[in-house]
């Protein structure tokens, strides 16, 4: 059945054969009418590459500040600095939270924040040094390419200088946030005060060239068109060909509540589950020859849909997301234990494994 239907789609036939898909192939998949077969093809490609294992990390999410010079229409998290709930953590505050995270079993700390207009580079260096001094074994995954680009402009240092100093201070890897969608036609409508898509790509490529690996993300489910999704995946793939620096792609479902896009009536409902599954499958098929891992962000999808997405090409659940604040600001619950994630995976007949930041298995269940 799969082989017969695949032959009805040149793009799927190429994907099953292990060929690289073009932009036009991606556009075909974004409109392919048999979603089930699209998912089956993506899952077959996933099975050949990864096998039955579904991984997750024990992650502690921390936002060092919610003060931000940007005012992105898709964000409910940012503050301008004079609100009662605006905050910026000190290095001591951060270390205390990291110590708590380690006691919870975290192997990595995921640290991002707003574009604070007054924090010097030394603030970030002190943060990383303080964490590494007390917890040298923890992986510091911190600062998106957008944040690094902002710090570069703010401090009038080159991106390479910023990254070199942060790596020396203890930065191990980088998260994939701030990518949103790269195409300028859509980025200008969802991002305000943030780097361009090309500046994000240039920044992350410099990080990879310095030995700092990263995740990649793609924000979907708002006002984008299919061509914006495919364009984003192709551009990520081109960087990966040159650097091999991306660890995983995390498609991020837009969370509607409390955002400017909702208040202006530009988005009135979150994307349907069928679209969310299509994005997972197309991501797997477009990146199959360059990136092994497609992560399903259960915090945004919810646990039940995340389980389905794992049968549409996903092979990872990202992490435990202890204390994740950005999605909480948009009305999403974000806490889940290691045992709960393992049980989610067992329920769909796959094999759960806890991993480190680089996808090395730490523990099987």
mmCIF file of N, CA and C in Angstrom, residues 18-85:
data_model
loop_
_atom_site.group_PDB
_atom_site.id
_atom_site.type_symbol
_atom_site.label_atom_id
_atom_site.label_comp_id
_atom_site.label_asym_id
_atom_site.label_seq_id
_atom_site.Cartn_x
_atom_site.Cartn_y
_atom_site.Cartn_z
ATOM 1 N N UNK A 18 15.926 7.814 -0.551
ATOM 2 C CA UNK A 18 17.072 8.434 0.102
ATOM 3 C C UNK A 18 17.645 9.617 -0.640
ATOM 4 N N UNK A 19 16.911 10.157 -1.600
ATOM 5 C CA UNK A 19 17.394 11.303 -2.355
ATOM 6 C C UNK A 19 17.069 12.609 -1.630
ATOM 7 N N UNK A 20 17.885 13.627 -1.891
ATOM 8 C CA UNK A 20 17.610 14.934 -1.309
ATOM 9 C C UNK A 20 16.422 15.581 -2.021
ATOM 10 N N UNK A 21 15.528 16.181 -1.249
ATOM 11 C CA UNK A 21 14.341 16.808 -1.805
ATOM 12 C C UNK A 21 14.599 18.278 -2.122
ATOM 13 N N UNK A 22 14.059 18.735 -3.225
ATOM 14 C CA UNK A 22 14.195 20.129 -3.645
ATOM 15 C C UNK A 22 13.128 20.993 -2.992
ATOM 16 N N UNK A 23 13.224 22.300 -3.213
ATOM 17 C CA UNK A 23 12.192 23.222 -2.745
ATOM 18 C C UNK A 23 10.832 22.822 -3.319
ATOM 19 N N UNK A 24 10.788 22.506 -4.600
ATOM 20 C CA UNK A 24 9.525 22.110 -5.229
ATOM 21 C C UNK A 24 8.977 20.825 -4.630
ATOM 22 N N UNK A 25 9.873 19.893 -4.283
ATOM 23 C CA UNK A 25 9.440 18.664 -3.615
ATOM 24 C C UNK A 25 8.785 18.998 -2.270
ATOM 25 N N UNK A 26 9.407 19.898 -1.549
ATOM 26 C CA UNK A 26 8.859 20.307 -0.258
ATOM 27 C C UNK A 26 7.483 20.926 -0.407
ATOM 28 N N UNK A 27 7.311 21.746 -1.433
ATOM 29 C CA UNK A 27 6.000 22.354 -1.681
ATOM 30 C C UNK A 27 4.965 21.281 -2.018
ATOM 31 N N UNK A 28 5.383 20.263 -2.740
ATOM 32 C CA UNK A 28 4.463 19.157 -3.044
ATOM 33 C C UNK A 28 4.016 18.468 -1.760
ATOM 34 N N UNK A 29 4.954 18.237 -0.859
ATOM 35 C CA UNK A 29 4.624 17.551 0.392
ATOM 36 C C UNK A 29 3.737 18.400 1.288
ATOM 37 N N UNK A 30 3.894 19.706 1.240
ATOM 38 C CA UNK A 30 3.061 20.587 2.067
ATOM 39 C C UNK A 30 1.596 20.568 1.626
ATOM 40 N N UNK A 31 1.346 20.118 0.405
ATOM 41 C CA UNK A 31 -0.043 20.063 -0.074
ATOM 42 C C UNK A 31 -0.499 18.631 -0.384
ATOM 43 N N UNK A 32 0.350 17.664 -0.137
ATOM 44 C CA UNK A 32 -0.001 16.261 -0.412
ATOM 45 C C UNK A 32 -1.238 15.877 0.388
ATOM 46 N N UNK A 33 -2.258 15.339 -0.281
ATOM 47 C CA UNK A 33 -3.565 15.214 0.378
ATOM 48 C C UNK A 33 -3.707 14.002 1.277
ATOM 49 N N UNK A 34 -2.827 13.033 1.187
ATOM 50 C CA UNK A 34 -2.931 11.855 2.043
ATOM 51 C C UNK A 34 -1.962 12.004 3.221
ATOM 52 N N UNK A 35 -2.455 12.630 4.271
ATOM 53 C CA UNK A 35 -1.604 12.914 5.427
ATOM 54 C C UNK A 35 -1.083 11.633 6.067
ATOM 55 N N UNK A 36 -1.929 10.616 6.109
ATOM 56 C CA UNK A 36 -1.501 9.357 6.726
ATOM 57 C C UNK A 36 -0.298 8.772 5.993
ATOM 58 N N UNK A 37 -0.326 8.775 4.673
ATOM 59 C CA UNK A 37 0.778 8.211 3.911
ATOM 60 C C UNK A 37 2.023 9.088 4.013
ATOM 61 N N UNK A 38 1.833 10.399 4.101
ATOM 62 C CA UNK A 38 2.963 11.298 4.327
ATOM 63 C C UNK A 38 3.652 10.942 5.640
ATOM 64 N N UNK A 39 2.849 10.730 6.683
ATOM 65 C CA UNK A 39 3.399 10.350 7.978
ATOM 66 C C UNK A 39 4.069 8.992 7.944
ATOM 67 N N UNK A 40 3.458 8.047 7.213
ATOM 68 C CA UNK A 40 4.039 6.703 7.117
ATOM 69 C C UNK A 40 5.398 6.746 6.427
ATOM 70 N N UNK A 41 5.503 7.570 5.391
ATOM 71 C CA UNK A 41 6.782 7.701 4.694
ATOM 72 C C UNK A 41 7.834 8.328 5.607
ATOM 73 N N UNK A 42 7.444 9.367 6.324
ATOM 74 C CA UNK A 42 8.374 10.018 7.247
ATOM 75 C C UNK A 42 8.805 9.058 8.351
ATOM 76 N N UNK A 43 7.861 8.250 8.820
ATOM 77 C CA UNK A 43 8.192 7.308 9.892
ATOM 78 C C UNK A 43 9.107 6.207 9.387
ATOM 79 N N UNK A 44 8.933 5.806 8.132
ATOM 80 C CA UNK A 44 9.820 4.801 7.551
ATOM 81 C C UNK A 44 11.246 5.344 7.449
ATOM 82 N N UNK A 45 11.378 6.589 7.011
ATOM 83 C CA UNK A 45 12.695 7.219 6.936
ATOM 84 C C UNK A 45 13.301 7.323 8.337
ATOM 85 N N UNK A 46 12.485 7.698 9.307
ATOM 86 C CA UNK A 46 12.958 7.777 10.707
ATOM 87 C C UNK A 46 13.427 6.418 11.205
ATOM 88 N N UNK A 47 12.646 5.373 10.913
ATOM 89 C CA UNK A 47 12.987 4.029 11.371
ATOM 90 C C UNK A 47 14.312 3.564 10.781
ATOM 91 N N UNK A 48 14.545 3.834 9.508
ATOM 92 C CA UNK A 48 15.794 3.431 8.853
ATOM 93 C C UNK A 48 16.992 4.139 9.487
ATOM 94 N N UNK A 49 16.803 5.383 9.860
ATOM 95 C CA UNK A 49 17.918 6.198 10.361
ATOM 96 C C UNK A 49 18.147 6.041 11.857
ATOM 97 N N UNK A 50 17.060 5.950 12.621
ATOM 98 C CA UNK A 50 17.155 6.023 14.084
ATOM 99 C C UNK A 50 16.824 4.702 14.768
ATOM 100 N N UNK A 51 15.865 3.953 14.210
ATOM 101 C CA UNK A 51 15.398 2.761 14.893
ATOM 102 C C UNK A 51 14.270 3.084 15.866
ATOM 103 N N UNK A 52 13.985 2.186 16.812
ATOM 104 C CA UNK A 52 12.798 2.331 17.665
ATOM 105 C C UNK A 52 12.966 3.257 18.871
ATOM 106 N N UNK A 53 14.162 3.772 19.084
ATOM 107 C CA UNK A 53 14.413 4.563 20.292
ATOM 108 C C UNK A 53 13.839 5.965 20.180
ATOM 109 N N UNK A 54 13.192 6.423 21.250
ATOM 110 C CA UNK A 54 12.777 7.814 21.401
ATOM 111 C C UNK A 54 13.506 8.381 22.614
ATOM 112 N N UNK A 55 14.172 9.479 22.413
ATOM 113 C CA UNK A 55 15.015 10.045 23.461
ATOM 114 C C UNK A 55 14.402 11.308 24.073
ATOM 115 N N UNK A 56 14.970 11.691 25.201
ATOM 116 C CA UNK A 56 14.665 12.973 25.843
ATOM 117 C C UNK A 56 15.795 13.290 26.798
ATOM 118 N N UNK A 57 15.954 14.560 27.105
ATOM 119 C CA UNK A 57 16.978 14.998 28.054
ATOM 120 C C UNK A 57 16.318 15.460 29.345
ATOM 121 N N UNK A 58 17.068 15.396 30.424
ATOM 122 C CA UNK A 58 16.634 16.005 31.682
ATOM 123 C C UNK A 58 17.130 17.444 31.661
ATOM 124 N N UNK A 59 16.238 18.357 31.293
ATOM 125 C CA UNK A 59 16.619 19.748 31.050
ATOM 126 C C UNK A 59 16.005 20.667 32.094
ATOM 127 N N UNK A 60 16.765 21.674 32.468
ATOM 128 C CA UNK A 60 16.227 22.741 33.312
ATOM 129 C C UNK A 60 16.214 24.015 32.489
ATOM 130 N N UNK A 61 15.027 24.592 32.318
ATOM 131 C CA UNK A 61 14.854 25.804 31.524
ATOM 132 C C UNK A 61 14.860 27.020 32.435
ATOM 133 N N UNK A 62 15.688 27.973 32.085
ATOM 134 C CA UNK A 62 15.775 29.171 32.911
ATOM 135 C C UNK A 62 15.860 30.411 32.031
ATOM 136 N N UNK A 63 15.080 31.412 32.375
ATOM 137 C CA UNK A 63 15.118 32.698 31.692
ATOM 138 C C UNK A 63 15.774 33.705 32.623
ATOM 139 N N UNK A 64 16.939 34.221 32.235
ATOM 140 C CA UNK A 64 17.689 35.106 33.119
ATOM 141 C C UNK A 64 17.072 36.490 33.215
ATOM 142 N N UNK A 65 16.288 36.869 32.202
ATOM 143 C CA UNK A 65 15.549 38.136 32.248
ATOM 144 C C UNK A 65 14.367 38.050 31.302
ATOM 145 N N UNK A 66 13.309 38.801 31.623
ATOM 146 C CA UNK A 66 12.199 38.933 30.678
ATOM 147 C C UNK A 66 12.133 40.345 30.098
ATOM 148 N N UNK A 67 13.152 41.153 30.393
ATOM 149 C CA UNK A 67 13.251 42.497 29.826
ATOM 150 C C UNK A 67 13.794 42.374 28.406
ATOM 151 N N UNK A 68 13.113 43.005 27.441
ATOM 152 C CA UNK A 68 13.497 42.805 26.049
ATOM 153 C C UNK A 68 13.286 44.069 25.234
ATOM 154 N N UNK A 69 14.303 44.408 24.466
ATOM 155 C CA UNK A 69 14.225 45.568 23.577
ATOM 156 C C UNK A 69 13.345 45.290 22.371
ATOM 157 N N UNK A 70 13.135 44.024 22.054
ATOM 158 C CA UNK A 70 12.241 43.657 20.954
ATOM 159 C C UNK A 70 10.802 43.597 21.452
ATOM 160 N N UNK A 71 9.874 43.631 20.519
ATOM 161 C CA UNK A 71 8.443 43.552 20.855
ATOM 162 C C UNK A 71 7.757 42.641 19.842
ATOM 163 N N UNK A 72 8.163 41.386 19.826
ATOM 164 C CA UNK A 72 7.683 40.480 18.789
ATOM 165 C C UNK A 72 6.197 40.159 18.971
ATOM 166 N N UNK A 73 5.478 40.190 17.857
ATOM 167 C CA UNK A 73 4.039 40.015 17.892
ATOM 168 C C UNK A 73 3.612 38.619 18.321
ATOM 169 N N UNK A 74 4.537 37.657 18.256
ATOM 170 C CA UNK A 74 4.173 36.290 18.606
ATOM 171 C C UNK A 74 4.632 35.917 20.015
ATOM 172 N N UNK A 75 5.075 36.890 20.811
ATOM 173 C CA UNK A 75 5.623 36.602 22.141
ATOM 174 C C UNK A 75 4.757 37.188 23.238
ATOM 175 N N UNK A 76 4.484 36.383 24.269
ATOM 176 C CA UNK A 76 3.730 36.850 25.434
ATOM 177 C C UNK A 76 4.639 37.022 26.651
ATOM 178 N N UNK A 77 5.926 36.791 26.464
ATOM 179 C CA UNK A 77 6.866 36.727 27.585
ATOM 180 C C UNK A 77 7.526 38.069 27.899
ATOM 181 N N UNK A 78 7.790 38.886 26.894
ATOM 182 C CA UNK A 78 8.652 40.045 27.090
ATOM 183 C C UNK A 78 8.012 41.138 27.945
ATOM 184 N N UNK A 79 8.892 41.876 28.648
ATOM 185 C CA UNK A 79 8.516 43.085 29.387
ATOM 186 C C UNK A 79 9.491 44.186 28.993
ATOM 187 N N UNK A 80 9.123 45.417 29.209
ATOM 188 C CA UNK A 80 9.974 46.545 28.826
ATOM 189 C C UNK A 80 10.871 47.047 29.959
ATOM 190 N N UNK A 81 10.634 46.588 31.177
ATOM 191 C CA UNK A 81 11.539 46.903 32.281
ATOM 192 C C UNK A 81 10.916 47.654 33.426
ATOM 193 N N UNK A 82 9.818 48.371 33.176
ATOM 194 C CA UNK A 82 9.201 49.133 34.253
ATOM 195 C C UNK A 82 7.947 48.460 34.811
ATOM 196 N N UNK A 83 7.623 47.261 34.332
ATOM 197 C CA UNK A 83 6.460 46.546 34.857
ATOM 198 C C UNK A 83 6.800 45.888 36.199
ATOM 199 N N UNK A 84 5.799 45.604 36.972
ATOM 200 C CA UNK A 84 6.019 45.018 38.301
ATOM 201 C C UNK A 84 6.589 43.607 38.219
ATOM 202 N N UNK A 85 6.343 42.919 37.115
ATOM 203 C CA UNK A 85 6.844 41.548 36.981
ATOM 204 C C UNK A 85 8.078 41.444 36.086
#
